[in-house]
Coordinates of C-alpha atoms and ligand atoms in Angstrom, one line a residue:
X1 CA 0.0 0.0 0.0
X2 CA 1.2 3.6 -0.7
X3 CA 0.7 6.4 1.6
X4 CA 0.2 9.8 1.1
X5 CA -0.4 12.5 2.9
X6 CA -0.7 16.3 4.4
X7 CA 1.4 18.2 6.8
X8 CA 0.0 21.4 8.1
X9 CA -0.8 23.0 11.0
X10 CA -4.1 23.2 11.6
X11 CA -4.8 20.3 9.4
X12 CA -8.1 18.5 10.8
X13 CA -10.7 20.0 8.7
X14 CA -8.9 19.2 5.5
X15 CA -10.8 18.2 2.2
X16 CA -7.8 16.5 0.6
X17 CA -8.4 13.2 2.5
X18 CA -11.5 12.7 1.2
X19 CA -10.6 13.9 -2.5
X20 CA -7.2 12.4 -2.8
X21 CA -8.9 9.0 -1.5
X22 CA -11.8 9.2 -3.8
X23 CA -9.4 9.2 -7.1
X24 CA -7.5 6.0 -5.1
X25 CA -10.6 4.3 -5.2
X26 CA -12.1 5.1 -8.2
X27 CA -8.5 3.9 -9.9
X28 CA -8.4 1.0 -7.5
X29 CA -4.9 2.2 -6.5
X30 CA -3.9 0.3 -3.2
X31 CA -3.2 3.6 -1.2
X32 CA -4.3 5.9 1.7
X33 CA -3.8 9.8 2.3
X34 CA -3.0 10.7 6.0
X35 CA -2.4 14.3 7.9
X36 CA -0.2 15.1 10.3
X37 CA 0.7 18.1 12.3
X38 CA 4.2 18.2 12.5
X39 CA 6.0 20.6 14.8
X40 CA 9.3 21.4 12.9
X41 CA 8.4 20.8 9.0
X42 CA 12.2 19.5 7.9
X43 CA 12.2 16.7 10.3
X44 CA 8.6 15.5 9.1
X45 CA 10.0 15.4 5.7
X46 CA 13.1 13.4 6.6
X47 CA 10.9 11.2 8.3
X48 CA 8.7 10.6 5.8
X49 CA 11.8 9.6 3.2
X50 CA 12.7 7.0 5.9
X51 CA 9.3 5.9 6.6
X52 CA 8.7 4.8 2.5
X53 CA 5.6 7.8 2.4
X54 CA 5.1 8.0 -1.6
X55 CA 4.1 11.9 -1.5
X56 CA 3.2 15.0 0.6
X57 CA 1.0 17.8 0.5
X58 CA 2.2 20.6 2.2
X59 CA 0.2 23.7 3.8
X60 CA 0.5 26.3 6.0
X61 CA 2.7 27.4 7.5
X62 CA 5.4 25.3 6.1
X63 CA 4.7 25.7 2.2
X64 CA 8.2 27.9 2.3
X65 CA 10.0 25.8 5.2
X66 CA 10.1 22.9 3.2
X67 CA 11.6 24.5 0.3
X68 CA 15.2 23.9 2.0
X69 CA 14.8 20.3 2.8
X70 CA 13.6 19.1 -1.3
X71 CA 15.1 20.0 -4.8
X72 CA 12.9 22.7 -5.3
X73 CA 11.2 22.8 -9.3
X74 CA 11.5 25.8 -11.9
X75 CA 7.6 26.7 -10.7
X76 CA 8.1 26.1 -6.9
X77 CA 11.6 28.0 -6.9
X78 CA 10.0 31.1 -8.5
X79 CA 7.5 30.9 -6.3
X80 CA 9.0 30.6 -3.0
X81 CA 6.5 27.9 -1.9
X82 CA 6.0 23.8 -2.2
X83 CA 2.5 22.2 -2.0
X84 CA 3.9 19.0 -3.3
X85 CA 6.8 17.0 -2.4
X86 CA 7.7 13.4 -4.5
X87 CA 9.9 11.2 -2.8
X88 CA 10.5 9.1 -5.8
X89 CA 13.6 10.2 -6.4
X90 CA 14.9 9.3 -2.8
X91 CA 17.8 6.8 -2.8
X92 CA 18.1 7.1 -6.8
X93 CA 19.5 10.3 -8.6
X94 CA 19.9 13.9 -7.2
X95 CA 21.5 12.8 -3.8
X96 CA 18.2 11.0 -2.6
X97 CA 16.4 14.4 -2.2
X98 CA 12.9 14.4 -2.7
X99 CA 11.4 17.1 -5.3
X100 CA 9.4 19.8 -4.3
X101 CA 6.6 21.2 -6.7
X102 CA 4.3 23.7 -6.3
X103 CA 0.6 23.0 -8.1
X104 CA -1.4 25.9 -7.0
X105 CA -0.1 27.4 -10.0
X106 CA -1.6 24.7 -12.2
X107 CA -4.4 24.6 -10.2
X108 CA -5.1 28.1 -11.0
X109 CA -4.6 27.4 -14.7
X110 CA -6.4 24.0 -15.0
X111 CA -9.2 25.8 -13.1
X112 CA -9.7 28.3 -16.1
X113 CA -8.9 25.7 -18.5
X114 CA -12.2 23.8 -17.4
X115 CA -14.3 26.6 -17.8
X116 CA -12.9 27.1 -21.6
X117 CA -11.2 30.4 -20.5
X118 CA -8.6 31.4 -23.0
X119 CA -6.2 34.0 -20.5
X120 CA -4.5 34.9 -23.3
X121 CA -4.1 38.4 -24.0
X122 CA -6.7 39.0 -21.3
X123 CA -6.5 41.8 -18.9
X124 CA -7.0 40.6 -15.1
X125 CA -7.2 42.6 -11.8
X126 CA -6.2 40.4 -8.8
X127 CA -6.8 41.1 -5.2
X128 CA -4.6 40.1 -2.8
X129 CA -0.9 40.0 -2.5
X130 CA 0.0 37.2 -0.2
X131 CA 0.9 33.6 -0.3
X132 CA -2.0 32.2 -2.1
X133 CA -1.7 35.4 -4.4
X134 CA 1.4 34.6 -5.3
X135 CA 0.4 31.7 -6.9
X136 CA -2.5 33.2 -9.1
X137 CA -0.6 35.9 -10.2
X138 CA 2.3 33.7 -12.2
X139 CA -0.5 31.6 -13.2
X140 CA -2.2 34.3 -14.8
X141 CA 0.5 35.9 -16.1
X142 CA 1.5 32.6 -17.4
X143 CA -1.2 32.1 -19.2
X144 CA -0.8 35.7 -21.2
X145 CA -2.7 38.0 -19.1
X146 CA -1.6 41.5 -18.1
X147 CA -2.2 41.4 -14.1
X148 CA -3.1 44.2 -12.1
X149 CA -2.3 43.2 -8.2
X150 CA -4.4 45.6 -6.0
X151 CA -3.6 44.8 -2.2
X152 CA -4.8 46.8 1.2
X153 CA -1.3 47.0 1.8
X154 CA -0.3 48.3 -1.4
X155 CA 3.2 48.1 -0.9
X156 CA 3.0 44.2 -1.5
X157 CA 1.1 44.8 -4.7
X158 CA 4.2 46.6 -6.1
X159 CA 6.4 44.1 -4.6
X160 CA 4.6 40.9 -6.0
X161 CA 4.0 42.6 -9.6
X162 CA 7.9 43.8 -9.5
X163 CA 8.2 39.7 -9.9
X164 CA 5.7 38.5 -12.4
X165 CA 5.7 39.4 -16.2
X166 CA 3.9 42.6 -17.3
X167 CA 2.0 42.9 -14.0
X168 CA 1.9 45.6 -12.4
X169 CA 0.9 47.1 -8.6
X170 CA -1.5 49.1 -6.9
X171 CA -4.2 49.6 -3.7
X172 CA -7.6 48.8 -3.1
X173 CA -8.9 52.4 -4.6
X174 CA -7.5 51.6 -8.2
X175 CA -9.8 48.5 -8.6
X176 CA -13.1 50.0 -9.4
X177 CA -11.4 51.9 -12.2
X178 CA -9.2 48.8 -13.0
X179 CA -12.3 46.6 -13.7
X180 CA -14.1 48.4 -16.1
X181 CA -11.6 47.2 -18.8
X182 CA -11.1 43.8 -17.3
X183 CA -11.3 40.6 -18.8
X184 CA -10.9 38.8 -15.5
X185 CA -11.1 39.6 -11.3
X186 CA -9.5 36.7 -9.1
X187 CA -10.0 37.3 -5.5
X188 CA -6.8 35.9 -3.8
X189 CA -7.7 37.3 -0.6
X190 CA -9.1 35.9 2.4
X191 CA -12.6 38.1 2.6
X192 CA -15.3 36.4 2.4
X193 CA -14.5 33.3 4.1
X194 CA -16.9 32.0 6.6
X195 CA -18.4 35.7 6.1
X196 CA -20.8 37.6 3.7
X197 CA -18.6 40.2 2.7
X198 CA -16.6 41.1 -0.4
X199 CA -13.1 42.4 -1.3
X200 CA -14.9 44.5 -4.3
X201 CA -17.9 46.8 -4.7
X202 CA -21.0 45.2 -6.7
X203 CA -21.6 48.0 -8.5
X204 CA -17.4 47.6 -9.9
X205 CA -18.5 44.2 -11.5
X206 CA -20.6 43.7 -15.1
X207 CA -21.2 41.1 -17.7
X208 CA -17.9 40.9 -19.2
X209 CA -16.0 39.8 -16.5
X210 CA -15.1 36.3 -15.4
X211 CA -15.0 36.4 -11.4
X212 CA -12.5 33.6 -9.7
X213 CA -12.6 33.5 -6.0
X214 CA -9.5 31.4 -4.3
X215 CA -12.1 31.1 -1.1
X216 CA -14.0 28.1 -1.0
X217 CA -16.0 28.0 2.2
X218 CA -18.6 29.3 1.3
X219 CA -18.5 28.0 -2.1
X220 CA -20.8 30.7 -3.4
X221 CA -19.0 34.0 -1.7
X222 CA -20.7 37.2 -1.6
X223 CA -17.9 38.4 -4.7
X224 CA -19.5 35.2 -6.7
X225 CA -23.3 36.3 -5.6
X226 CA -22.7 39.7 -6.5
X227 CA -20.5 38.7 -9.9
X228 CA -23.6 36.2 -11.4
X229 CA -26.0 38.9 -10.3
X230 CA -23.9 41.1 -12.5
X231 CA -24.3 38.9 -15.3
X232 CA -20.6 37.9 -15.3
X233 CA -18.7 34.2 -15.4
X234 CA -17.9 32.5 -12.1
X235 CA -15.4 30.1 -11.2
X236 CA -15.3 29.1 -7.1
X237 CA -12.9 28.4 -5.0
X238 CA -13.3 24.6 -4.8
X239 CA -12.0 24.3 -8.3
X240 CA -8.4 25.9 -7.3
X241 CA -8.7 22.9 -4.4
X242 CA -9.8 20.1 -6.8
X243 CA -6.7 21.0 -9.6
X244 CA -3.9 21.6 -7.2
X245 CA -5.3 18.4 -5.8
X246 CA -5.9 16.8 -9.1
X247 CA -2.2 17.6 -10.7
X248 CA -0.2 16.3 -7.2
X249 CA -2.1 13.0 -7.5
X250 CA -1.2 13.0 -11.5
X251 CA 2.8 13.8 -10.2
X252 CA 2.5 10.9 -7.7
X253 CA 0.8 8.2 -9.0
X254 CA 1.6 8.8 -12.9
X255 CA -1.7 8.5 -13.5
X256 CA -4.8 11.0 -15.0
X257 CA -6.5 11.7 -12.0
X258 CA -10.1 10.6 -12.0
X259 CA -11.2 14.3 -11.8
X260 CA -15.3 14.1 -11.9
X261 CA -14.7 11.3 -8.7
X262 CA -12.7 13.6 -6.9
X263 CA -14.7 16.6 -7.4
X264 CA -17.5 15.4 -6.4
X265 CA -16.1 13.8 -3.0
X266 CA -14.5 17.5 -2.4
X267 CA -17.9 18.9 -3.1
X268 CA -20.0 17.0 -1.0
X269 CA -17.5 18.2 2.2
X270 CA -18.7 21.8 1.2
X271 CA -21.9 24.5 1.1
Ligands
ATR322 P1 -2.6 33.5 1.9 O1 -1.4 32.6 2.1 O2 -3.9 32.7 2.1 O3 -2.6 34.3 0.7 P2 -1.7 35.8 3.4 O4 -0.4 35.6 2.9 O5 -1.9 36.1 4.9 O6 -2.6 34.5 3.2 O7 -2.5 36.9 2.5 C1 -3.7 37.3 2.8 C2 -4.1 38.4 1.8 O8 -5.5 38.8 2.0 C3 -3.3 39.6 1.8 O9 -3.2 40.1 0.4 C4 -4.1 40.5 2.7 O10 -3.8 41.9 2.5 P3 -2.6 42.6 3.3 O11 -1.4 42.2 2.6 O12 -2.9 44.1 3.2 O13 -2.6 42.1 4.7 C5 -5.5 40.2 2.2 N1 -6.5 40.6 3.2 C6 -6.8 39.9 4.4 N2 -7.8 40.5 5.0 C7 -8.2 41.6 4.3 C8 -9.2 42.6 4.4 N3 -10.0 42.6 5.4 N4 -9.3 43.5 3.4 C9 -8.5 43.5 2.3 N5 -7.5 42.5 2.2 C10 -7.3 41.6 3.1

């Protein structure tokens, strides 16, 4: 059997049990997915590589710790962050490290991808400048949009777009301007989790958006009421979950991932 798992800390109310397990059983792959809340994030990871553990998930707060104990990828490098580690190279080439990958990013871009949006060319405001923001930015940029990062601290806006491809910074007062030319507003803040708010005005959004929201709890935020009241496209936050999900189990088990299977275990775990 092959085991698999998350280290986080907190990490009990994690979906990736159940979604990782459903794409093991629906492939009949011998194999579980365990958490675990480690207290120092470079011993859990030699321990795993001595205890035979096939592949790890990693989440906060150790998505950057980690990145000193693996062989860090092009994507997880530029990033600063691993969500992924692959002990399959342990014992064989590269001095037994494991890798470390980061798939938020192509869980960003798979999640457009499944809603048959081209980013190319686009124009696309993000919110947020943090860790998860990090993430959607490069995947949007990427993809060939021209990202305008707007932060409440807009300081980190500048900072993140000084690192992305024709992205560029600002604060929270530029956005309403911003979106009437957009293509595309992802939310890669935390507002609106567990809370009806939003990051954006409703009267900012129209038709010709499409509105992706990194929260997924609920999975209809107030920003995705407001944006299909608007007329615009939605995308929720469960879909970022499922592909970052979906493209680890792909790295891991070498595999296509049963996707409809896992995304409908993740969904039923959600309102
Ligand atoms: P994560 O790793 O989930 O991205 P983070 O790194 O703490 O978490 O980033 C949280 C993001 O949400 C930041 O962009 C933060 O803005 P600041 O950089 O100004 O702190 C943003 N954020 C959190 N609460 C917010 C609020 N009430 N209004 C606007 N932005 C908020």
């Amino acid at each position: 059997m092959d085991v698999y798992g998350l280290i986080g800390n907190p990490v009990g109310h994690s979906l990736s049990p159940p979604m990782h397990e459903a794409g093991y059983e629906e492939l009949e792959i011998d194999a579980r997915y365990v958490t675990y809340e480690p207290e120092d994030a470079g011993a859990a990871i030699e321990a795993a590589a001595d205890l035979g553990i096939a592949g790890l998930n990693v989440t906060i707060p150790f998505k950057q710790d980690v990145l000193d104990h693996v062989e860090p990828d092009e994507t997880a490098e530029r990033i600063g962050a691993v969500n992924t580690v692959d002990f399959s190279s342990v014992g064989s080439t590269n001095g037994g490290r494991p890798t470390g990958h980061n798939t938020d990013v192509a869980g960003v871009r798979r999640s457009f991808a499944h809603h048959d949006v081209d980013l190319d060319g686009t124009t696309a405001v993000q919110i947020g400048a943090g860790g998860a923001g990090r993430a959607i930015a490069f995947a949007l940029a990427d993809a060939g949009a021209s990202v305008h990062v707007a932060n409440r601290t807009a300081s980190k806006a500048h900072d993140l777009a000084s690192d992305v491809p024709r992205a560029e910074g600002h604060g929270l007062e530029a956005v309403p301007d911003l979106l009437a030319d957009a293509d595309v507003l992802a939310n890669a803040t935390s507002v609106g989790m567990d809370d009806d708010v939003s990051p954006v005005d409703a009267d900012a959004l129209h038709e010709d958006l499409v509105v992706f929201d990194a929260v997924y709890s609920p999975i209809e935020t107030r920003l995705l009421a407001d944006a299909a009241a608007a007329g615009a496209d939605t995308i929720d936050g469960a879909w970022m979950l499922l592909f970052q999900g979906v493209a680890a189990f792909e790295r891991w088990t070498g595999e296509a991932a049963p996707v409809e299977a896992m995304n409908a275990a993740l969904r039923s775990h959600l309102e």
